[in-house]
């Protein structure tokens, strides 16, 4: 059969109009079953006539179906757009769930951020504590070493007494001759005035020959007030004078703070 | 759910399916009735009557009778034609001549804004008068091919080819 020819004959337009005889109707239906093009054509003709008839409508009352529903004797609630309403509710519900979800996530996120901040703060505190502890350990170790050095059997302890300028001041020299080192404990010296520094001298007596063995540098910040200096000299006494910053070539004996002779 | 399933449910007296079919076709049915009886309020009432009948006679439809819409169209036309023949209508509309739907709509243009005359006119644009007449007879008045041929005094074969031409034009217009 020539489908295109059949379609263009106009029989399908008559079919949609219901203008065919019962026999012709059946024939169209047989062909429609066989040929999808014919089914498609029928649908398109129907769509066109639906548009024409709809355009001719004077409109329906808003609740026209409700009237009809009542007239048909239904008492049950109108089925209405349950589907649509359900879908609408579902849509709203979904968006509410989504919004709540977002809010929840936001709050969770805030909580986490706060938790992270707290953790970071804790970490910082712990790090500080750790640092302090390490410092203490280091300090203790340093003190330990210092003690051991001072207790060394080779160390000769020389007490340096206060002189005219500062009768109340005192110091001690721990001299390890074998190691050629001297530790000055300057706890009993007053803090030097700005622009001045203590200078330690090794003295040979008779005739008096002073040899500088170093400065008590950074006096203020030395927690133990024990200064380690090299002393390769055959010292007979130790003296500490106040000198201008940087030290002097020869001691200013007028500013001699402490002095002590090495014992026999 | 496709149309066939919907119709099947409706025939099982599923009121939800009935509502869906009503929403799909009520305006078309109302339009057909309005074109025939030319009374807005009465056509809205009759439209309801048609769907009452559709519900009551649901079991009488089967696919061998043709398209579901064609079946609805037939009930609507019969209802409208019965109305035309009724005494009350004759008294009410004594002086109104029976003309084609376009004539009526042209008169109404600008007065009955519920009628989508602009839409209808754009769809009928460029259509020859004999096309409008033929569409009126076949789709709105329910004439058979034979009856239309007699009415228009043309060979029966011409009706077929002409309605094809006319509907092709309408389909083109409706796509614009």
Short mmCIF file of C-alpha atoms in Angstrom, two decimals:
data_model
loop_
_atom_site.label_atom_id
_atom_site.label_comp_id
_atom_site.label_asym_id
_atom_site.label_seq_id
_atom_site.Cartn_x
_atom_site.Cartn_y
_atom_site.Cartn_z
CA UNK A 1 0.00 0.00 0.00
CA UNK A 2 1.13 3.54 -0.75
CA UNK A 3 1.05 5.10 2.73
CA UNK A 4 1.84 8.64 1.56
CA UNK A 5 -0.96 8.52 -0.95
CA UNK A 6 -3.33 7.15 1.64
CA UNK A 7 -2.39 9.94 4.06
CA UNK A 8 -2.85 12.64 1.42
CA UNK A 9 -6.24 11.31 0.36
CA UNK A 10 -8.03 13.13 3.18
CA UNK A 11 -9.53 10.02 4.67
CA UNK A 12 -7.72 10.59 7.99
CA UNK A 13 -9.24 14.07 8.36
CA UNK A 14 -12.65 12.50 7.88
CA UNK A 15 -11.74 9.79 10.38
CA UNK A 16 -10.93 12.32 13.08
CA UNK A 17 -14.15 14.21 12.29
CA UNK A 18 -16.09 10.97 12.67
CA UNK A 19 -17.46 11.46 9.18
CA UNK A 20 -16.66 7.98 7.85
CA UNK A 21 -18.89 4.94 7.74
CA UNK A 22 -18.29 2.16 10.25
CA UNK A 23 -16.55 0.06 7.58
CA UNK A 24 -14.26 2.88 6.50
CA UNK A 25 -13.49 3.54 10.15
CA UNK A 26 -12.34 -0.03 10.67
CA UNK A 27 -10.19 0.17 7.58
CA UNK A 28 -8.41 3.28 8.87
CA UNK A 29 -7.83 1.59 12.20
CA UNK A 30 -6.32 -1.46 10.55
CA UNK A 31 -3.89 0.71 8.64
CA UNK A 32 -3.14 2.80 11.69
CA UNK A 33 -2.14 -0.33 13.56
CA UNK A 34 0.21 -1.30 10.76
CA UNK A 35 1.76 2.03 9.86
CA UNK A 36 3.19 4.41 12.46
CA UNK A 37 3.17 7.25 9.88
CA UNK A 38 -0.60 6.95 9.73
CA UNK A 39 -0.91 6.97 13.52
CA UNK A 40 1.29 10.04 13.62
CA UNK A 41 -0.77 11.80 10.95
CA UNK A 42 -4.01 11.09 12.82
CA UNK A 43 -2.50 12.53 16.01
CA UNK A 44 -1.45 15.69 14.20
CA UNK A 45 -4.85 16.21 12.57
CA UNK A 46 -6.48 15.74 15.97
CA UNK A 47 -4.10 18.23 17.55
CA UNK A 48 -4.98 20.83 14.90
CA UNK A 49 -8.70 20.40 15.44
CA UNK A 50 -8.17 20.49 19.21
CA UNK A 51 -6.55 23.87 18.80
CA UNK A 52 -9.40 25.16 16.65
CA UNK A 53 -12.10 23.95 19.05
CA UNK A 54 -10.23 25.22 22.07
CA UNK A 55 -9.84 28.62 20.45
CA UNK A 56 -13.62 28.67 19.99
CA UNK A 57 -14.31 27.98 23.67
CA UNK A 58 -16.03 30.69 25.71
CA UNK A 59 -14.03 29.48 28.69
CA UNK A 60 -14.94 27.35 31.66
CA UNK A 61 -15.90 28.31 35.15
CA UNK A 62 -13.04 27.96 37.54
CA UNK A 63 -14.78 25.25 39.54
CA UNK A 64 -16.59 23.67 36.65
CA UNK A 65 -15.30 20.22 37.45
CA UNK A 66 -16.43 20.53 41.05
CA UNK A 67 -19.97 21.25 39.89
CA UNK A 68 -19.84 18.30 37.59
CA UNK A 69 -18.42 16.13 40.32
CA UNK A 70 -21.30 17.04 42.63
CA UNK A 71 -23.86 16.55 39.91
CA UNK A 72 -22.51 13.08 39.35
CA UNK A 73 -23.37 12.39 42.99
CA UNK A 74 -19.87 12.11 44.35
CA UNK A 75 -19.59 13.02 47.98
CA UNK A 76 -15.99 12.06 48.47
CA UNK A 77 -13.57 14.94 48.31
CA UNK A 78 -12.66 16.01 44.86
CA UNK A 79 -9.78 13.99 43.50
CA UNK A 80 -8.68 17.33 42.08
CA UNK A 81 -5.09 17.77 41.34
CA UNK A 82 -3.96 15.43 44.05
CA UNK A 83 -1.09 14.45 41.88
CA UNK A 84 -0.10 18.01 41.18
CA UNK A 85 -0.72 19.04 44.79
CA UNK A 86 1.25 16.07 45.96
CA UNK A 87 4.00 17.04 43.57
CA UNK A 88 3.83 20.63 44.77
CA UNK A 89 3.99 19.56 48.40
CA UNK A 90 6.80 17.26 47.55
CA UNK A 91 8.56 20.12 45.81
CA UNK A 92 8.14 22.39 48.81
CA UNK A 93 9.04 19.65 51.22
CA UNK A 94 12.13 18.92 49.18
CA UNK A 95 13.17 22.54 49.18
CA UNK A 96 12.54 22.85 52.91
CA UNK A 97 14.55 19.72 53.55
CA UNK A 98 17.23 21.13 51.32
CA UNK A 99 17.20 24.48 53.13
CA UNK A 100 17.27 22.80 56.53
CA UNK A 101 20.04 20.60 55.26
CA UNK A 102 22.00 23.62 54.10
CA UNK A 103 21.45 25.34 57.44
CA UNK A 104 22.53 22.22 59.28
CA UNK A 105 25.64 21.95 57.12
CA UNK A 106 26.35 25.61 57.70
CA UNK A 107 26.03 25.21 61.47
CA UNK A 108 28.13 22.07 61.38
CA UNK A 109 30.70 23.94 59.39
CA UNK A 110 30.70 26.78 61.92
CA UNK A 111 31.08 24.28 64.74
CA UNK A 112 33.96 22.63 62.99
CA UNK A 113 35.59 25.99 62.35
CA UNK A 114 35.23 26.87 66.04
CA UNK A 115 36.56 23.45 66.99
CA UNK A 116 39.52 23.95 64.67
CA UNK A 117 40.20 27.35 66.22
CA UNK A 118 40.01 25.91 69.73
CA UNK A 119 42.29 23.08 68.69
CA UNK A 120 44.72 25.50 67.15
CA UNK A 121 44.72 27.60 70.28
CA UNK A 122 45.29 24.51 72.41
CA UNK A 123 48.08 23.49 70.12
CA UNK A 124 49.68 26.88 70.40
CA UNK A 125 49.42 26.78 74.19
CA UNK A 126 50.91 23.30 74.23
CA UNK A 127 53.70 24.41 71.92
CA UNK A 128 54.43 27.32 74.23
CA UNK A 129 54.46 25.03 77.24
CA UNK A 130 56.67 22.60 75.39
CA UNK A 131 59.03 25.42 74.45
CA UNK A 132 59.16 26.62 78.05
CA UNK A 133 59.76 23.07 79.27
CA UNK A 134 62.53 22.66 76.71
CA UNK A 135 64.05 25.92 77.88
CA UNK A 136 63.88 24.80 81.46
CA UNK A 137 65.52 21.53 80.49
CA UNK A 138 68.20 23.41 78.56
CA UNK A 139 68.69 25.82 81.44
CA UNK A 140 68.89 23.00 83.91
CA UNK A 141 71.37 21.18 81.73
CA UNK A 142 73.44 24.34 81.45
CA UNK A 143 73.30 24.83 85.21
CA UNK A 144 74.17 21.21 85.71
CA UNK A 145 77.21 21.61 83.47
CA UNK A 146 78.17 24.81 85.26
CA UNK A 147 77.91 23.15 88.69
CA UNK A 148 80.02 20.28 87.52
CA UNK A 149 82.61 22.69 86.22
CA UNK A 150 82.64 24.67 89.47
CA UNK A 151 82.86 21.49 91.56
CA UNK A 152 85.77 20.21 89.54
CA UNK A 153 88.63 19.21 91.83
CA UNK A 154 91.12 21.31 89.89
CA UNK A 155 89.17 24.48 90.54
CA UNK A 156 90.71 27.03 92.85
CA UNK A 157 88.12 29.31 94.45
CA UNK A 158 89.19 32.90 95.02
CA UNK A 159 86.98 35.29 96.98
CA UNK A 160 87.13 38.85 95.67
CA UNK A 161 86.30 41.39 98.35
CA UNK A 162 84.66 44.80 97.96
CA UNK A 163 87.03 47.75 97.60
CA UNK A 164 86.82 51.47 98.33
CA UNK A 165 84.42 52.33 95.50
CA UNK A 166 81.94 49.63 96.47
CA UNK A 167 82.74 48.11 99.86
CA UNK A 168 79.54 46.03 99.89
CA UNK A 169 80.23 44.30 96.61
CA UNK A 170 81.90 40.94 96.27
CA UNK A 171 82.60 38.28 93.67
CA UNK A 172 84.15 34.85 93.35
CA UNK A 173 86.56 33.48 90.82
CA UNK A 174 86.60 29.75 90.14
CA UNK A 175 89.85 29.19 88.38
CA UNK A 176 90.58 25.89 86.67
CA UNK A 177 94.20 26.22 85.93
CA UNK A 178 94.49 22.96 83.99
CA UNK A 179 91.69 24.03 81.65
CA UNK A 180 92.91 27.67 81.66
CA UNK A 181 89.40 28.82 82.47
CA UNK A 182 88.02 31.09 85.10
CA UNK A 183 84.37 31.41 86.09
CA UNK A 184 83.44 34.73 87.65
CA UNK A 185 80.40 34.65 89.92
CA UNK A 186 79.33 38.31 89.81
CA UNK A 187 76.14 37.96 91.82
CA UNK A 188 77.51 40.37 94.42
CA UNK A 189 78.26 43.17 91.97
CA UNK A 190 75.81 45.99 91.35
CA UNK A 191 74.41 46.34 87.84
CA UNK A 192 76.88 48.53 85.90
CA UNK A 193 75.59 52.00 84.88
CA UNK A 194 74.70 52.55 81.21
CA UNK A 195 77.77 52.93 78.98
CA UNK A 196 79.99 50.97 81.41
CA UNK A 197 81.01 47.38 81.78
CA UNK A 198 82.98 45.27 84.27
CA UNK A 199 86.39 44.14 83.12
CA UNK A 200 88.22 41.25 84.78
CA UNK A 201 91.96 41.40 85.25
CA UNK A 202 94.54 38.77 86.03
CA UNK A 203 97.17 40.33 88.23
CA UNK A 204 100.81 39.55 88.85
CA UNK A 205 101.90 41.15 92.06
CA UNK A 206 105.18 42.76 92.73
CA UNK A 207 105.59 44.32 90.33
CA UNK A 208 101.90 44.76 89.59
CA UNK A 209 101.13 43.62 86.06
CA UNK A 210 97.45 43.55 85.13
CA UNK A 211 96.34 41.44 82.15
CA UNK A 212 92.79 41.76 80.89
CA UNK A 213 91.06 38.41 80.68
CA UNK A 214 87.71 39.72 79.46
CA UNK A 215 84.53 41.64 80.05
CA UNK A 216 81.39 40.62 81.96
CA UNK A 217 79.33 41.02 78.83
CA UNK A 218 75.56 41.42 78.88
CA UNK A 219 75.59 41.57 82.67
CA UNK A 220 71.87 42.40 82.94
CA UNK A 221 70.68 39.35 81.05
CA UNK A 222 72.87 36.70 82.54
CA UNK A 223 70.46 34.82 84.80
CA UNK A 224 73.13 32.94 86.75
CA UNK A 225 75.53 35.92 86.87
CA UNK A 226 78.37 33.44 86.24
CA UNK A 227 80.73 34.40 83.41
CA UNK A 228 83.16 32.01 81.77
CA UNK A 229 86.49 33.54 80.69
CA UNK A 230 89.80 32.17 79.38
CA UNK A 231 92.73 32.60 81.65
CA UNK A 232 96.06 31.19 80.46
CA UNK A 233 97.96 33.49 82.81
CA UNK A 234 99.95 32.64 85.92
CA UNK A 235 97.58 34.75 87.97
CA UNK A 236 98.39 35.78 91.52
CA UNK A 237 95.22 37.77 92.00
CA UNK A 238 92.00 38.76 90.23
CA UNK A 239 90.47 42.19 90.12
CA UNK A 240 87.27 43.60 88.61
CA UNK A 241 87.09 47.24 87.54
CA UNK A 242 84.32 49.30 85.99
CA UNK A 243 85.40 50.45 82.57
CA UNK A 244 83.76 52.27 79.69
CA UNK A 245 81.81 50.01 77.26
CA UNK A 246 84.22 47.87 75.27
CA UNK A 247 86.82 47.75 78.00
CA UNK A 248 90.19 49.46 78.54
CA UNK A 249 93.86 48.69 77.86
CA UNK A 250 94.78 49.27 81.47
CA UNK A 251 92.57 49.05 84.54
CA UNK A 252 91.18 52.22 86.10
CA UNK A 253 92.16 51.47 89.65
CA UNK A 254 89.90 54.17 90.97
CA UNK A 255 87.00 52.09 89.79
CA UNK A 256 88.30 48.81 91.29
CA UNK A 257 85.24 47.07 92.66
CA UNK A 258 86.56 43.77 93.92
CA UNK A 259 89.94 42.25 94.39
CA UNK A 260 91.21 38.93 95.74
CA UNK A 261 94.54 37.12 95.81
CA UNK A 262 95.01 33.53 94.76
CA UNK A 263 95.79 31.41 97.78
CA UNK A 264 99.08 29.55 98.05
CA UNK B 1 0.21 7.35 31.93
CA UNK B 2 -0.67 7.48 28.23
CA UNK B 3 -4.07 8.32 26.85
CA UNK B 4 -5.09 4.69 26.38
CA UNK B 5 -4.35 3.83 29.99
CA UNK B 6 -6.15 6.95 31.14
CA UNK B 7 -9.24 6.03 29.12
CA UNK B 8 -9.12 2.50 30.49
CA UNK B 9 -9.04 3.82 34.06
CA UNK B 10 -11.86 6.21 33.29
CA UNK B 11 -13.92 3.32 31.97
CA UNK B 12 -13.29 1.58 35.27
CA UNK B 13 -14.95 4.65 36.85
CA UNK B 14 -11.77 6.16 38.18
CA UNK B 15 -12.78 9.72 39.03
CA UNK B 16 -9.18 10.94 38.93
CA UNK B 17 -8.82 9.70 35.37
CA UNK B 18 -12.14 11.33 34.55
CA UNK B 19 -10.89 14.62 35.91
CA UNK B 20 -7.77 14.41 33.81
CA UNK B 21 -9.79 13.75 30.69
CA UNK B 22 -12.07 16.63 31.61
CA UNK B 23 -9.10 18.95 31.98
CA UNK B 24 -7.81 17.78 28.63
CA UNK B 25 -10.99 18.16 26.62
CA UNK B 26 -13.55 20.35 28.42
CA UNK B 27 -12.54 23.51 26.60
CA UNK B 28 -12.72 21.80 23.22
CA UNK B 29 -16.16 20.42 23.96
CA UNK B 30 -17.32 23.77 25.21
CA UNK B 31 -15.95 25.42 22.06
CA UNK B 32 -17.81 23.03 19.80
CA UNK B 33 -21.08 23.56 21.64
CA UNK B 34 -20.61 27.30 21.66
CA UNK B 35 -20.04 27.38 17.91
CA UNK B 36 -23.27 25.47 17.41
CA UNK B 37 -25.60 27.17 19.88
CA UNK B 38 -23.88 30.57 20.16
CA UNK B 39 -24.86 31.12 23.76
CA UNK B 40 -21.99 31.37 26.16
CA UNK B 41 -23.67 30.47 29.42
CA UNK B 42 -25.89 27.81 27.94
CA UNK B 43 -22.89 26.23 26.22
CA UNK B 44 -21.07 26.06 29.54
CA UNK B 45 -24.06 24.28 31.06
CA UNK B 46 -24.33 21.93 28.13
CA UNK B 47 -20.64 21.22 28.35
CA UNK B 48 -21.33 19.86 31.82
CA UNK B 49 -24.22 17.83 30.48
CA UNK B 50 -21.91 16.35 27.90
CA UNK B 51 -19.46 15.19 30.55
CA UNK B 52 -22.31 13.78 32.62
CA UNK B 53 -23.24 11.67 29.59
CA UNK B 54 -19.60 10.80 28.99
CA UNK B 55 -19.32 9.47 32.53
CA UNK B 56 -22.59 7.54 32.32
CA UNK B 57 -21.84 6.11 28.90
CA UNK B 58 -18.15 5.48 29.48
CA UNK B 59 -18.50 1.76 28.80
CA UNK B 60 -19.96 2.43 25.37
CA UNK B 61 -16.69 3.76 24.05
CA UNK B 62 -14.28 1.39 22.44
CA UNK B 63 -11.35 2.03 20.15
CA UNK B 64 -13.11 0.45 17.19
CA UNK B 65 -15.41 3.46 17.16
CA UNK B 66 -12.48 5.75 16.48
CA UNK B 67 -10.55 8.31 18.47
CA UNK B 68 -11.68 9.10 22.01
CA UNK B 69 -11.86 12.76 21.06
CA UNK B 70 -14.07 11.91 18.08
CA UNK B 71 -16.37 10.05 20.44
CA UNK B 72 -16.54 13.09 22.75
CA UNK B 73 -17.06 15.36 19.76
CA UNK B 74 -20.01 13.27 18.67
CA UNK B 75 -21.70 13.43 22.07
CA UNK B 76 -21.09 17.18 22.22
CA UNK B 77 -22.55 17.82 18.78
CA UNK B 78 -25.61 15.68 19.47
CA UNK B 79 -26.16 17.50 22.75
CA UNK B 80 -25.85 20.88 21.05
CA UNK B 81 -28.09 19.92 18.17
CA UNK B 82 -30.72 18.62 20.60
CA UNK B 83 -30.54 22.00 22.27
CA UNK B 84 -31.06 23.77 18.95
CA UNK B 85 -34.14 21.71 18.35
CA UNK B 86 -35.55 22.31 21.80
CA UNK B 87 -38.41 24.74 22.24
CA UNK B 88 -36.66 26.88 24.76
CA UNK B 89 -33.75 27.50 22.45
CA UNK B 90 -36.04 28.31 19.53
CA UNK B 91 -37.87 30.85 21.63
CA UNK B 92 -34.67 32.28 22.97
CA UNK B 93 -32.86 32.61 19.71
CA UNK B 94 -35.70 33.12 17.28
CA UNK B 95 -34.03 35.61 15.09
CA UNK B 96 -30.54 34.17 14.94
CA UNK B 97 -29.73 32.59 11.58
CA UNK B 98 -27.79 29.35 11.51
CA UNK B 99 -24.48 30.29 10.02
CA UNK B 100 -20.99 28.96 10.15
CA UNK B 101 -18.84 29.41 13.21
CA UNK B 102 -16.72 32.13 11.72
CA UNK B 103 -19.70 34.38 11.09
CA UNK B 104 -20.69 34.11 14.70
CA UNK B 105 -17.20 34.69 15.95
CA UNK B 106 -16.71 37.70 13.76
CA UNK B 107 -19.84 39.25 15.22
CA UNK B 108 -18.57 38.57 18.67
CA UNK B 109 -15.14 39.89 18.06
CA UNK B 110 -14.35 42.45 20.72
CA UNK B 111 -17.44 41.70 22.74
CA UNK B 112 -16.90 38.24 24.05
CA UNK B 113 -13.35 38.41 25.15
CA UNK B 114 -13.45 34.95 26.62
CA UNK B 115 -13.59 33.62 23.11
CA UNK B 116 -10.13 33.41 21.78
CA UNK B 117 -11.09 35.01 18.49
CA UNK B 118 -7.61 36.20 17.79
CA UNK B 119 -6.28 32.67 18.13
CA UNK B 120 -9.08 31.31 16.03
CA UNK B 121 -8.69 33.94 13.35
CA UNK B 122 -4.97 33.37 13.11
CA UNK B 123 -5.66 29.70 12.68
CA UNK B 124 -8.22 30.31 9.94
CA UNK B 125 -6.03 32.91 8.25
CA UNK B 126 -5.93 32.57 4.48
CA UNK B 127 -8.54 29.84 4.51
CA UNK B 128 -11.05 29.93 1.69
CA UNK B 129 -14.66 30.30 2.65
CA UNK B 130 -15.49 26.87 1.33
CA UNK B 131 -12.83 25.49 3.69
CA UNK B 132 -14.36 27.23 6.67
CA UNK B 133 -17.75 25.92 5.65
CA UNK B 134 -16.47 22.40 5.26
CA UNK B 135 -14.65 22.41 8.62
CA UNK B 136 -17.82 23.73 10.21
CA UNK B 137 -19.92 20.96 8.71
CA UNK B 138 -17.57 18.08 9.34
CA UNK B 139 -16.01 18.91 12.71
CA UNK B 140 -18.57 21.15 14.36
CA UNK B 141 -21.87 20.00 12.93
CA UNK B 142 -21.05 16.32 12.60
CA UNK B 143 -21.99 15.86 8.99
CA UNK B 144 -20.90 12.64 7.36
CA UNK B 145 -18.88 12.77 4.18
CA UNK B 146 -22.00 11.96 2.22
CA UNK B 147 -24.14 14.56 3.96
CA UNK B 148 -21.50 17.23 3.45
CA UNK B 149 -21.31 16.38 -0.25
CA UNK B 150 -25.05 16.76 -0.54
CA UNK B 151 -25.10 19.98 1.45
CA UNK B 152 -22.35 21.56 -0.64
CA UNK B 153 -23.50 19.93 -3.87
CA UNK B 154 -20.07 18.57 -4.63
CA UNK B 155 -18.88 15.06 -5.49
CA UNK B 156 -18.14 12.90 -2.48
CA UNK B 157 -14.50 12.49 -3.53
CA UNK B 158 -14.02 16.25 -3.60
CA UNK B 159 -15.00 16.47 0.06
CA UNK B 160 -12.07 14.23 0.97
CA UNK B 161 -9.44 16.07 -1.04
CA UNK B 162 -10.76 19.45 0.01
CA UNK B 163 -10.77 18.69 3.73
CA UNK B 164 -7.19 17.48 3.35
CA UNK B 165 -6.19 20.80 1.77
CA UNK B 166 -8.10 22.84 4.34
CA UNK B 167 -6.71 20.98 7.33
CA UNK B 168 -3.18 21.15 5.96
CA UNK B 169 -3.56 24.91 5.85
CA UNK B 170 -4.88 24.96 9.41
CA UNK B 171 -2.01 22.84 10.61
CA UNK B 172 0.44 25.21 9.00
CA UNK B 173 -1.31 28.19 10.58
CA UNK B 174 -1.35 26.56 14.00
CA UNK B 175 2.39 26.09 13.88
CA UNK B 176 3.07 29.75 13.15
#
